[in-house]
Amino acid sequence: MTQNQGQILVVDDNRLNRIKLAHGLEQQGHIVALAKNGQQALDMLRQQSFDLVLLDIVMPEMNGYQVLEHVKGDEALRDIPVIVISALDEMESVVRCIEMGAEDYLAKPFDPVLLRARIGASLEKKRLRDQEQAYLEELRTERERSERLLLNILPKPIADRLKQGEGIIADSFEEVTVLFADLVGFTPLSAPMSPTALVFLLNGIFSTFDRMTEQYGVEKIKTIGDAYMVVGGVPTPRPDHAEAIAEMALDMQSTLDQFRVDGDKPLHMRIGIHTGPVVAGVIGTVKFSYDLWGDTVTTASRMESHGLSDHIQVTSATYERLRDKYRFERRGVIEVKGKGKMTTYFLVGRKGS
Amino acid sequence: MAERTQADANDKHLPSPACPDVLDPAALKNLRQLAAGDVGLLTQLIDTFLEDAPQLLAEIRRAVEDEDAPALHRAAHTLKSNSAEFGATALSDLCRELETMAQANALDEAADRLAQAESESEKATGALKVMRYSL
């Protein structure tokens, strides 16, 4: 079918008009269906697809206005163009139909040249509208896909700001809680495994942690090899950032027991936590990610690296915020690289549990 | 433009209106152009008119007698349109008057117009029958 030929529904109670229109339209290469009344027209419109409707106004039972009202009120039908057929002395009715959404009109008796021109123009407009709809749909799908990808690497408020044109994002946070977790001796343990099996295991563990971040409302920053970094109170500040991270740490620790290396060997983890100010944001232009900067990050990392296997080591800053609700064991004063002497604690559980 | 030329050529094969007083040549020319030399279609259109016109007149008569304005409106509307197709202008005009009366629900003069319409219809169908048999 060429682009200017279409499937046309002729709705007219007058047999003479139907015969004439059907003939004229078929001569012009269109495929024509005929309806004797409004109800039949609506039934046909709902059963098969049409490119154009030629609609008579004066009909018994359901007249042209009612058909038009149904068509324009129906999500699935409203885009089908309707050309109203009318006698020359019915201009008022034509105006009413056009106000109701009809595309054009044809005066009776029909002028074959005008018939061809109006139908050709309507079908062309319909074709362009259909094409535009298809493009818009494609565009929407593409946008959704890129949106999903962006939200995988950036928190939503940050993604929104970047989209609005902010080049560099660097926000200061007065107080957040940062957690580092490291799988102890993971490399030697996993030596007998194939690289693929290793990544598969790591993916299982970290995906479990990822789901926890959603549960506790904390932000995963990144994984570094077999280490996992997460923060509470960023990018949306919350007063209970330390509690959220403590809950996450305890859950991570107990969940690790579900995983085994090489069939039966259990895994061990060191967790370190510190509370303090950070700068959070996005810098660079390619392969950018949301990251944290500041001494708080270094200290949290040291708590992990200077910690003990299967223990959650926290600084006194974190301990002070959590001591009322959680149980701790005082580790004592340790020498921390680049920091000097620090008093640290081990988080062992919730109070009353 | 080829179409026009063809339609003009068709005029040679199709008879002129038998009764120019009754049927407007301009409307007939339009019909011939649409039919584009298809005698079968012209015959079918005339037959449809000849079949439907008496039924529509009977419907108009019934509606006038019953003072059924909506029925009168529809039947007069259809006959107005059909007679205009064949250039039966006088009949078409009378039907338009009946249609307007029905719309205004003022049927006082309807019976009078109906009688005129019946007489005009006789003339128009007569002219179309002559035309049909000379196709």
PDB file of N, CA, C and O in Angstrom, chain A residues 18-90:
ATOM      1  N   ARG A  18     -23.397   5.569   0.293  1.00  0.00           N
ATOM      2  CA  ARG A  18     -22.409   4.509   0.545  1.00  0.00           C
ATOM      3  C   ARG A  18     -21.874   3.940  -0.762  1.00  0.00           C
ATOM      4  O   ARG A  18     -20.668   3.765  -0.927  1.00  0.00           O
ATOM      5  N   ILE A  19     -22.797   3.666  -1.706  1.00  0.00           N
ATOM      6  CA  ILE A  19     -22.371   3.085  -2.990  1.00  0.00           C
ATOM      7  C   ILE A  19     -21.424   4.040  -3.704  1.00  0.00           C
ATOM      8  O   ILE A  19     -20.350   3.657  -4.172  1.00  0.00           O
ATOM      9  N   LYS A  20     -21.812   5.333  -3.729  1.00  0.00           N
ATOM     10  CA  LYS A  20     -21.019   6.311  -4.453  1.00  0.00           C
ATOM     11  C   LYS A  20     -19.640   6.516  -3.824  1.00  0.00           C
ATOM     12  O   LYS A  20     -18.626   6.537  -4.504  1.00  0.00           O
ATOM     13  N   LEU A  21     -19.638   6.655  -2.506  1.00  0.00           N
ATOM     14  CA  LEU A  21     -18.363   6.887  -1.829  1.00  0.00           C
ATOM     15  C   LEU A  21     -17.449   5.678  -1.946  1.00  0.00           C
ATOM     16  O   LEU A  21     -16.250   5.810  -2.209  1.00  0.00           O
ATOM     17  N   ALA A  22     -18.036   4.488  -1.740  1.00  0.00           N
ATOM     18  CA  ALA A  22     -17.225   3.276  -1.822  1.00  0.00           C
ATOM     19  C   ALA A  22     -16.567   3.199  -3.191  1.00  0.00           C
ATOM     20  O   ALA A  22     -15.366   2.950  -3.310  1.00  0.00           O
ATOM     21  N   HIS A  23     -17.371   3.481  -4.224  1.00  0.00           N
ATOM     22  CA  HIS A  23     -16.833   3.412  -5.575  1.00  0.00           C
ATOM     23  C   HIS A  23     -15.708   4.429  -5.774  1.00  0.00           C
ATOM     24  O   HIS A  23     -14.624   4.091  -6.229  1.00  0.00           O
ATOM     25  N   GLY A  24     -16.016   5.677  -5.399  1.00  0.00           N
ATOM     26  CA  GLY A  24     -15.044   6.753  -5.595  1.00  0.00           C
ATOM     27  C   GLY A  24     -13.738   6.458  -4.873  1.00  0.00           C
ATOM     28  O   GLY A  24     -12.646   6.661  -5.404  1.00  0.00           O
ATOM     29  N   LEU A  25     -13.843   5.941  -3.635  1.00  0.00           N
ATOM     30  CA  LEU A  25     -12.643   5.692  -2.835  1.00  0.00           C
ATOM     31  C   LEU A  25     -11.861   4.497  -3.352  1.00  0.00           C
ATOM     32  O   LEU A  25     -10.624   4.507  -3.377  1.00  0.00           O
ATOM     33  N   GLU A  26     -12.581   3.472  -3.788  1.00  0.00           N
ATOM     34  CA  GLU A  26     -11.891   2.290  -4.317  1.00  0.00           C
ATOM     35  C   GLU A  26     -11.156   2.644  -5.606  1.00  0.00           C
ATOM     36  O   GLU A  26     -10.060   2.153  -5.858  1.00  0.00           O
ATOM     37  N   GLN A  27     -11.788   3.520  -6.393  1.00  0.00           N
ATOM     38  CA  GLN A  27     -11.133   3.996  -7.609  1.00  0.00           C
ATOM     39  C   GLN A  27      -9.804   4.654  -7.286  1.00  0.00           C
ATOM     40  O   GLN A  27      -8.860   4.587  -8.056  1.00  0.00           O
ATOM     41  N   GLN A  28      -9.753   5.308  -6.120  1.00  0.00           N
ATOM     42  CA  GLN A  28      -8.522   6.004  -5.733  1.00  0.00           C
ATOM     43  C   GLN A  28      -7.543   5.077  -5.016  1.00  0.00           C
ATOM     44  O   GLN A  28      -6.530   5.522  -4.485  1.00  0.00           O
ATOM     45  N   GLY A  29      -7.879   3.794  -4.979  1.00  0.00           N
ATOM     46  CA  GLY A  29      -6.945   2.807  -4.439  1.00  0.00           C
ATOM     47  C   GLY A  29      -7.087   2.525  -2.958  1.00  0.00           C
ATOM     48  O   GLY A  29      -6.282   1.799  -2.377  1.00  0.00           O
ATOM     49  N   HIS A  30      -8.122   3.076  -2.300  1.00  0.00           N
ATOM     50  CA  HIS A  30      -8.296   2.836  -0.866  1.00  0.00           C
ATOM     51  C   HIS A  30      -9.056   1.543  -0.614  1.00  0.00           C
ATOM     52  O   HIS A  30      -9.762   1.046  -1.490  1.00  0.00           O
ATOM     53  N   ILE A  31      -8.893   1.041   0.602  1.00  0.00           N
ATOM     54  CA  ILE A  31      -9.681  -0.119   1.019  1.00  0.00           C
ATOM     55  C   ILE A  31     -10.847   0.427   1.838  1.00  0.00           C
ATOM     56  O   ILE A  31     -10.639   1.165   2.789  1.00  0.00           O
ATOM     57  N   VAL A  32     -12.063   0.085   1.420  1.00  0.00           N
ATOM     58  CA  VAL A  32     -13.237   0.721   2.012  1.00  0.00           C
ATOM     59  C   VAL A  32     -14.080  -0.272   2.793  1.00  0.00           C
ATOM     60  O   VAL A  32     -14.308  -1.397   2.349  1.00  0.00           O
ATOM     61  N   ALA A  33     -14.501   0.132   3.994  1.00  0.00           N
ATOM     62  CA  ALA A  33     -15.476  -0.638   4.761  1.00  0.00           C
ATOM     63  C   ALA A  33     -16.687   0.266   4.971  1.00  0.00           C
ATOM     64  O   ALA A  33     -16.552   1.485   5.064  1.00  0.00           O
ATOM     65  N   LEU A  34     -17.867  -0.331   5.029  1.00  0.00           N
ATOM     66  CA  LEU A  34     -19.096   0.458   5.117  1.00  0.00           C
ATOM     67  C   LEU A  34     -19.850   0.164   6.406  1.00  0.00           C
ATOM     68  O   LEU A  34     -19.961  -0.978   6.819  1.00  0.00           O
ATOM     69  N   ALA A  35     -20.352   1.228   7.023  1.00  0.00           N
ATOM     70  CA  ALA A  35     -21.219   1.052   8.195  1.00  0.00           C
ATOM     71  C   ALA A  35     -22.516   1.815   7.950  1.00  0.00           C
ATOM     72  O   ALA A  35     -22.492   2.936   7.450  1.00  0.00           O
ATOM     73  N   LYS A  36     -23.647   1.179   8.302  1.00  0.00           N
ATOM     74  CA  LYS A  36     -24.956   1.772   8.015  1.00  0.00           C
ATOM     75  C   LYS A  36     -25.411   2.702   9.117  1.00  0.00           C
ATOM     76  O   LYS A  36     -26.334   3.478   8.952  1.00  0.00           O
ATOM     77  N   ASN A  37     -24.819   2.550  10.299  1.00  0.00           N
ATOM     78  CA  ASN A  37     -25.243   3.427  11.406  1.00  0.00           C
ATOM     79  C   ASN A  37     -24.094   3.603  12.395  1.00  0.00           C
ATOM     80  O   ASN A  37     -23.050   2.958  12.277  1.00  0.00           O
ATOM     81  N   GLY A  38     -24.311   4.467  13.352  1.00  0.00           N
ATOM     82  CA  GLY A  38     -23.267   4.825  14.303  1.00  0.00           C
ATOM     83  C   GLY A  38     -22.777   3.654  15.131  1.00  0.00           C
ATOM     84  O   GLY A  38     -21.571   3.479  15.323  1.00  0.00           O
ATOM     85  N   GLN A  39     -23.707   2.834  15.608  1.00  0.00           N
ATOM     86  CA  GLN A  39     -23.309   1.728  16.473  1.00  0.00           C
ATOM     87  C   GLN A  39     -22.433   0.738  15.718  1.00  0.00           C
ATOM     88  O   GLN A  39     -21.406   0.287  16.220  1.00  0.00           O
ATOM     89  N   GLN A  40     -22.843   0.443  14.475  1.00  0.00           N
ATOM     90  CA  GLN A  40     -22.059  -0.483  13.657  1.00  0.00           C
ATOM     91  C   GLN A  40     -20.655   0.093  13.428  1.00  0.00           C
ATOM     92  O   GLN A  40     -19.659  -0.634  13.485  1.00  0.00           O
ATOM     93  N   ALA A  41     -20.594   1.402  13.209  1.00  0.00           N
ATOM     94  CA  ALA A  41     -19.296   2.057  12.980  1.00  0.00           C
ATOM     95  C   ALA A  41     -18.388   1.881  14.189  1.00  0.00           C
ATOM     96  O   ALA A  41     -17.212   1.516  14.056  1.00  0.00           O
ATOM     97  N   LEU A  42     -18.929   2.120  15.384  1.00  0.00           N
ATOM     98  CA  LEU A  42     -18.101   2.001  16.600  1.00  0.00           C
ATOM     99  C   LEU A  42     -17.624   0.566  16.783  1.00  0.00           C
ATOM    100  O   LEU A  42     -16.464   0.330  17.136  1.00  0.00           O
ATOM    101  N   ASP A  43     -18.518  -0.407  16.531  1.00  0.00           N
ATOM    102  CA  ASP A  43     -18.120  -1.814  16.649  1.00  0.00           C
ATOM    103  C   ASP A  43     -16.961  -2.113  15.706  1.00  0.00           C
ATOM    104  O   ASP A  43     -15.986  -2.770  16.089  1.00  0.00           O
ATOM    105  N   MET A  44     -17.075  -1.629  14.466  1.00  0.00           N
ATOM    106  CA  MET A  44     -16.020  -1.903  13.481  1.00  0.00           C
ATOM    107  C   MET A  44     -14.714  -1.211  13.859  1.00  0.00           C
ATOM    108  O   MET A  44     -13.635  -1.778  13.707  1.00  0.00           O
ATOM    109  N   LEU A  45     -14.819   0.013  14.358  1.00  0.00           N
ATOM    110  CA  LEU A  45     -13.616   0.759  14.758  1.00  0.00           C
ATOM    111  C   LEU A  45     -12.869   0.048  15.876  1.00  0.00           C
ATOM    112  O   LEU A  45     -11.646   0.108  15.960  1.00  0.00           O
ATOM    113  N   ARG A  46     -13.632  -0.616  16.744  1.00  0.00           N
ATOM    114  CA  ARG A  46     -12.981  -1.302  17.868  1.00  0.00           C
ATOM    115  C   ARG A  46     -12.412  -2.643  17.466  1.00  0.00           C
ATOM    116  O   ARG A  46     -11.583  -3.204  18.163  1.00  0.00           O
ATOM    117  N   GLN A  47     -12.883  -3.173  16.305  1.00  0.00           N
ATOM    118  CA  GLN A  47     -12.420  -4.494  15.888  1.00  0.00           C
ATOM    119  C   GLN A  47     -11.229  -4.446  14.946  1.00  0.00           C
ATOM    120  O   GLN A  47     -10.384  -5.323  14.976  1.00  0.00           O
ATOM    121  N   GLN A  48     -11.187  -3.441  14.065  1.00  0.00           N
ATOM    122  CA  GLN A  48     -10.069  -3.390  13.128  1.00  0.00           C
ATOM    123  C   GLN A  48      -9.544  -1.965  13.048  1.00  0.00           C
ATOM    124  O   GLN A  48     -10.201  -1.040  13.513  1.00  0.00           O
ATOM    125  N   SER A  49      -8.352  -1.843  12.450  1.00  0.00           N
ATOM    126  CA  SER A  49      -7.768  -0.506  12.460  1.00  0.00           C
ATOM    127  C   SER A  49      -8.067   0.223  11.153  1.00  0.00           C
ATOM    128  O   SER A  49      -8.076  -0.364  10.081  1.00  0.00           O
ATOM    129  N   PHE A  50      -8.363   1.519  11.289  1.00  0.00           N
ATOM    130  CA  PHE A  50      -8.665   2.365  10.132  1.00  0.00           C
ATOM    131  C   PHE A  50      -7.743   3.574  10.139  1.00  0.00           C
ATOM    132  O   PHE A  50      -7.300   4.027  11.184  1.00  0.00           O
ATOM    133  N   ASP A  51      -7.514   4.121   8.911  1.00  0.00           N
ATOM    134  CA  ASP A  51      -6.696   5.323   8.799  1.00  0.00           C
ATOM    135  C   ASP A  51      -7.558   6.574   8.754  1.00  0.00           C
ATOM    136  O   ASP A  51      -7.068   7.677   8.970  1.00  0.00           O
ATOM    137  N   LEU A  52      -8.848   6.385   8.440  1.00  0.00           N
ATOM    138  CA  LEU A  52      -9.720   7.541   8.238  1.00  0.00           C
ATOM    139  C   LEU A  52     -11.177   7.107   8.354  1.00  0.00           C
ATOM    140  O   LEU A  52     -11.527   6.001   7.969  1.00  0.00           O
ATOM    141  N   VAL A  53     -12.010   8.015   8.898  1.00  0.00           N
ATOM    142  CA  VAL A  53     -13.449   7.755   8.955  1.00  0.00           C
ATOM    143  C   VAL A  53     -14.169   8.868   8.212  1.00  0.00           C
ATOM    144  O   VAL A  53     -13.883  10.047   8.418  1.00  0.00           O
ATOM    145  N   LEU A  54     -15.067   8.493   7.301  1.00  0.00           N
ATOM    146  CA  LEU A  54     -15.953   9.467   6.663  1.00  0.00           C
ATOM    147  C   LEU A  54     -17.291   9.318   7.351  1.00  0.00           C
ATOM    148  O   LEU A  54     -17.887   8.253   7.311  1.00  0.00           O
ATOM    149  N   LEU A  55     -17.754  10.391   7.995  1.00  0.00           N
ATOM    150  CA  LEU A  55     -18.901  10.263   8.889  1.00  0.00           C
ATOM    151  C   LEU A  55     -20.059  11.189   8.495  1.00  0.00           C
ATOM    152  O   LEU A  55     -19.888  12.407   8.413  1.00  0.00           O
ATOM    153  N   ASP A  56     -21.219  10.588   8.272  1.00  0.00           N
ATOM    154  CA  ASP A  56     -22.443  11.346   8.013  1.00  0.00           C
ATOM    155  C   ASP A  56     -22.958  11.858   9.363  1.00  0.00           C
ATOM    156  O   ASP A  56     -22.721  11.241  10.397  1.00  0.00           O
ATOM    157  N   ILE A  57     -23.635  12.991   9.344  1.00  0.00           N
ATOM    158  CA  ILE A  57     -24.117  13.543  10.621  1.00  0.00           C
ATOM    159  C   ILE A  57     -25.526  13.059  10.957  1.00  0.00           C
ATOM    160  O   ILE A  57     -25.781  12.526  12.033  1.00  0.00           O
ATOM    161  N   VAL A  58     -26.457  13.235   9.989  1.00  0.00           N
ATOM    162  CA  VAL A  58     -27.852  12.881  10.287  1.00  0.00           C
ATOM    163  C   VAL A  58     -28.076  11.394  10.047  1.00  0.00           C
ATOM    164  O   VAL A  58     -28.061  10.928   8.915  1.00  0.00           O
ATOM    165  N   MET A  59     -28.200  10.653  11.145  1.00  0.00           N
ATOM    166  CA  MET A  59     -28.452   9.218  11.048  1.00  0.00           C
ATOM    167  C   MET A  59     -29.423   8.842  12.165  1.00  0.00           C
ATOM    168  O   MET A  59     -29.427   9.482  13.213  1.00  0.00           O
ATOM    169  N   PRO A  60     -30.251   7.818  11.952  1.00  0.00           N
ATOM    170  CA  PRO A  60     -31.162   7.407  13.022  1.00  0.00           C
ATOM    171  C   PRO A  60     -30.404   6.764  14.189  1.00  0.00           C
ATOM    172  O   PRO A  60     -29.266   6.331  14.018  1.00  0.00           O
ATOM    173  N   GLU A  61     -31.028   6.709  15.319  1.00  0.00           N
ATOM    174  CA  GLU A  61     -30.474   6.134  16.560  1.00  0.00           C
ATOM    175  C   GLU A  61     -29.207   6.852  17.028  1.00  0.00           C
ATOM    176  O   GLU A  61     -29.295   7.806  17.769  1.00  0.00           O
ATOM    177  N   MET A  62     -28.030   6.430  16.547  1.00  0.00           N
ATOM    178  CA  MET A  62     -26.824   7.135  16.967  1.00  0.00           C
ATOM    179  C   MET A  62     -26.356   8.034  15.827  1.00  0.00           C
ATOM    180  O   MET A  62     -25.962   7.546  14.780  1.00  0.00           O
ATOM    181  N   ASN A  63     -26.420   9.343  16.031  1.00  0.00           N
ATOM    182  CA  ASN A  63     -26.038  10.243  14.942  1.00  0.00           C
ATOM    183  C   ASN A  63     -24.532  10.512  14.939  1.00  0.00           C
ATOM    184  O   ASN A  63     -23.790  10.015  15.783  1.00  0.00           O
ATOM    185  N   GLY A  64     -24.119  11.311  13.950  1.00  0.00           N
ATOM    186  CA  GLY A  64     -22.699  11.572  13.758  1.00  0.00           C
ATOM    187  C   GLY A  64     -22.030  12.225  14.958  1.00  0.00           C
ATOM    188  O   GLY A  64     -20.887  11.924  15.289  1.00  0.00           O
ATOM    189  N   TYR A  65     -22.746  13.127  15.646  1.00  0.00           N
ATOM    190  CA  TYR A  65     -22.177  13.779  16.826  1.00  0.00           C
ATOM    191  C   TYR A  65     -21.838  12.743  17.902  1.00  0.00           C
ATOM    192  O   TYR A  65     -20.783  12.799  18.538  1.00  0.00           O
ATOM    193  N   GLN A  66     -22.772  11.813  18.094  1.00  0.00           N
ATOM    194  CA  GLN A  66     -22.564  10.807  19.140  1.00  0.00           C
ATOM    195  C   GLN A  66     -21.377   9.898  18.793  1.00  0.00           C
ATOM    196  O   GLN A  66     -20.593   9.534  19.663  1.00  0.00           O
ATOM    197  N   VAL A  67     -21.282   9.546  17.488  1.00  0.00           N
ATOM    198  CA  VAL A  67     -20.143   8.714  17.065  1.00  0.00           C
ATOM    199  C   VAL A  67     -18.836   9.465  17.339  1.00  0.00           C
ATOM    200  O   VAL A  67     -17.898   8.930  17.922  1.00  0.00           O
ATOM    201  N   LEU A  68     -18.833  10.737  16.931  1.00  0.00           N
ATOM    202  CA  LEU A  68     -17.645  11.570  17.108  1.00  0.00           C
ATOM    203  C   LEU A  68     -17.256  11.673  18.597  1.00  0.00           C
ATOM    204  O   LEU A  68     -16.082  11.592  18.963  1.00  0.00           O
ATOM    205  N   GLU A  69     -18.277  11.827  19.418  1.00  0.00           N
ATOM    206  CA  GLU A  69     -18.045  11.947  20.859  1.00  0.00           C
ATOM    207  C   GLU A  69     -17.400  10.667  21.404  1.00  0.00           C
ATOM    208  O   GLU A  69     -16.432  10.722  22.164  1.00  0.00           O
ATOM    209  N   HIS A  70     -17.913   9.510  20.961  1.00  0.00           N
ATOM    210  CA  HIS A  70     -17.346   8.230  21.390  1.00  0.00           C
ATOM    211  C   HIS A  70     -15.906   8.077  20.909  1.00  0.00           C
ATOM    212  O   HIS A  70     -15.036   7.650  21.661  1.00  0.00           O
ATOM    213  N   VAL A  71     -15.688   8.419  19.625  1.00  0.00           N
ATOM    214  CA  VAL A  71     -14.354   8.243  19.041  1.00  0.00           C
ATOM    215  C   VAL A  71     -13.341   9.128  19.774  1.00  0.00           C
ATOM    216  O   VAL A  71     -12.269   8.684  20.173  1.00  0.00           O
ATOM    217  N   LYS A  72     -13.726  10.407  19.994  1.00  0.00           N
ATOM    218  CA  LYS A  72     -12.777  11.334  20.601  1.00  0.00           C
ATOM    219  C   LYS A  72     -12.581  11.073  22.101  1.00  0.00           C
ATOM    220  O   LYS A  72     -11.593  11.487  22.692  1.00  0.00           O
ATOM    221  N   GLY A  73     -13.551  10.363  22.700  1.00  0.00           N
ATOM    222  CA  GLY A  73     -13.425  10.049  24.118  1.00  0.00           C
ATOM    223  C   GLY A  73     -12.724   8.721  24.371  1.00  0.00           C
ATOM    224  O   GLY A  73     -12.532   8.323  25.510  1.00  0.00           O
ATOM    225  N   ASP A  74     -12.359   8.036  23.301  1.00  0.00           N
ATOM    226  CA  ASP A  74     -11.747   6.711  23.439  1.00  0.00           C
ATOM    227  C   ASP A  74     -10.263   6.810  23.110  1.00  0.00           C
ATOM    228  O   ASP A  74      -9.883   7.128  21.981  1.00  0.00           O
ATOM    229  N   GLU A  75      -9.444   6.540  24.131  1.00  0.00           N
ATOM    230  CA  GLU A  75      -7.980   6.622  24.004  1.00  0.00           C
ATOM    231  C   GLU A  75      -7.462   5.936  22.737  1.00  0.00           C
ATOM    232  O   GLU A  75      -6.601   6.453  22.042  1.00  0.00           O
ATOM    233  N   ALA A  76      -8.044   4.760  22.435  1.00  0.00           N
ATOM    234  CA  ALA A  76      -7.536   3.954  21.330  1.00  0.00           C
ATOM    235  C   ALA A  76      -8.002   4.478  19.967  1.00  0.00           C
ATOM    236  O   ALA A  76      -7.417   4.149  18.950  1.00  0.00           O
ATOM    237  N   LEU A  77      -9.057   5.281  19.952  1.00  0.00           N
ATOM    238  CA  LEU A  77      -9.631   5.695  18.664  1.00  0.00           C
ATOM    239  C   LEU A  77      -9.416   7.164  18.349  1.00  0.00           C
ATOM    240  O   LEU A  77      -9.549   7.581  17.206  1.00  0.00           O
ATOM    241  N   ARG A  78      -9.060   7.954  19.365  1.00  0.00           N
ATOM    242  CA  ARG A  78      -9.133   9.404  19.179  1.00  0.00           C
ATOM    243  C   ARG A  78      -8.180   9.953  18.128  1.00  0.00           C
ATOM    244  O   ARG A  78      -8.396  11.039  17.617  1.00  0.00           O
ATOM    245  N   ASP A  79      -7.138   9.190  17.774  1.00  0.00           N
ATOM    246  CA  ASP A  79      -6.194   9.694  16.784  1.00  0.00           C
ATOM    247  C   ASP A  79      -6.581   9.378  15.344  1.00  0.00           C
ATOM    248  O   ASP A  79      -5.898   9.798  14.421  1.00  0.00           O
ATOM    249  N   ILE A  80      -7.667   8.627  15.155  1.00  0.00           N
ATOM    250  CA  ILE A  80      -8.105   8.344  13.784  1.00  0.00           C
ATOM    251  C   ILE A  80      -8.815   9.596  13.260  1.00  0.00           C
ATOM    252  O   ILE A  80      -9.774  10.063  13.874  1.00  0.00           O
ATOM    253  N   PRO A  81      -8.336  10.170  12.150  1.00  0.00           N
ATOM    254  CA  PRO A  81      -8.996  11.376  11.655  1.00  0.00           C
ATOM    255  C   PRO A  81     -10.416  11.094  11.162  1.00  0.00           C
ATOM    256  O   PRO A  81     -10.674  10.029  10.609  1.00  0.00           O
ATOM    257  N   VAL A  82     -11.309  12.047  11.418  1.00  0.00           N
ATOM    258  CA  VAL A  82     -12.706  11.919  10.991  1.00  0.00           C
ATOM    259  C   VAL A  82     -13.021  13.081  10.052  1.00  0.00           C
ATOM    260  O   VAL A  82     -12.801  14.236  10.390  1.00  0.00           O
ATOM    261  N   ILE A  83     -13.522  12.742   8.860  1.00  0.00           N
ATOM    262  CA  ILE A  83     -14.009  13.775   7.939  1.00  0.00           C
ATOM    263  C   ILE A  83     -15.522  13.680   7.950  1.00  0.00           C
ATOM    264  O   ILE A  83     -16.096  12.610   7.767  1.00  0.00           O
ATOM    265  N   VAL A  84     -16.186  14.827   8.213  1.00  0.00           N
ATOM    266  CA  VAL A  84     -17.630  14.844   8.303  1.00  0.00           C
ATOM    267  C   VAL A  84     -18.226  15.063   6.918  1.00  0.00           C
ATOM    268  O   VAL A  84     -17.733  15.885   6.155  1.00  0.00           O
ATOM    269  N   ILE A  85     -19.260  14.275   6.615  1.00  0.00           N
ATOM    270  CA  ILE A  85     -19.962  14.436   5.340  1.00  0.00           C
ATOM    271  C   ILE A  85     -21.204  15.262   5.623  1.00  0.00           C
ATOM    272  O   ILE A  85     -21.957  14.944   6.542  1.00  0.00           O
ATOM    273  N   SER A  86     -21.422  16.336   4.868  1.00  0.00           N
ATOM    274  CA  SER A  86     -22.605  17.132   5.154  1.00  0.00           C
ATOM    275  C   SER A  86     -23.118  17.822   3.911  1.00  0.00           C
ATOM    276  O   SER A  86     -22.389  17.999   2.944  1.00  0.00           O
ATOM    277  N   ALA A  87     -24.394  18.195   3.958  1.00  0.00           N
ATOM    278  CA  ALA A  87     -24.937  18.995   2.868  1.00  0.00           C
ATOM    279  C   ALA A  87     -24.459  20.431   3.067  1.00  0.00           C
ATOM    280  O   ALA A  87     -24.075  20.822   4.167  1.00  0.00           O
ATOM    281  N   LEU A  88     -24.470  21.184   1.959  1.00  0.00           N
ATOM    282  CA  LEU A  88     -23.950  22.553   2.023  1.00  0.00           C
ATOM    283  C   LEU A  88     -24.730  23.444   2.976  1.00  0.00           C
ATOM    284  O   LEU A  88     -24.202  24.414   3.506  1.00  0.00           O
ATOM    285  N   ASP A  89     -26.011  23.099   3.225  1.00  0.00           N
ATOM    286  CA  ASP A  89     -26.813  23.958   4.110  1.00  0.00           C
ATOM    287  C   ASP A  89     -26.663  23.548   5.584  1.00  0.00           C
ATOM    288  O   ASP A  89     -27.438  23.952   6.419  1.00  0.00           O
ATOM    289  N   GLU A  90     -25.669  22.735   5.888  1.00  0.00           N
ATOM    290  CA  GLU A  90     -25.504  22.269   7.276  1.00  0.00           C
ATOM    291  C   GLU A  90     -24.218  22.796   7.909  1.00  0.00           C
ATOM    292  O   GLU A  90     -23.598  22.119   8.719  1.00  0.00           O
TER     293      GLU A  90
END
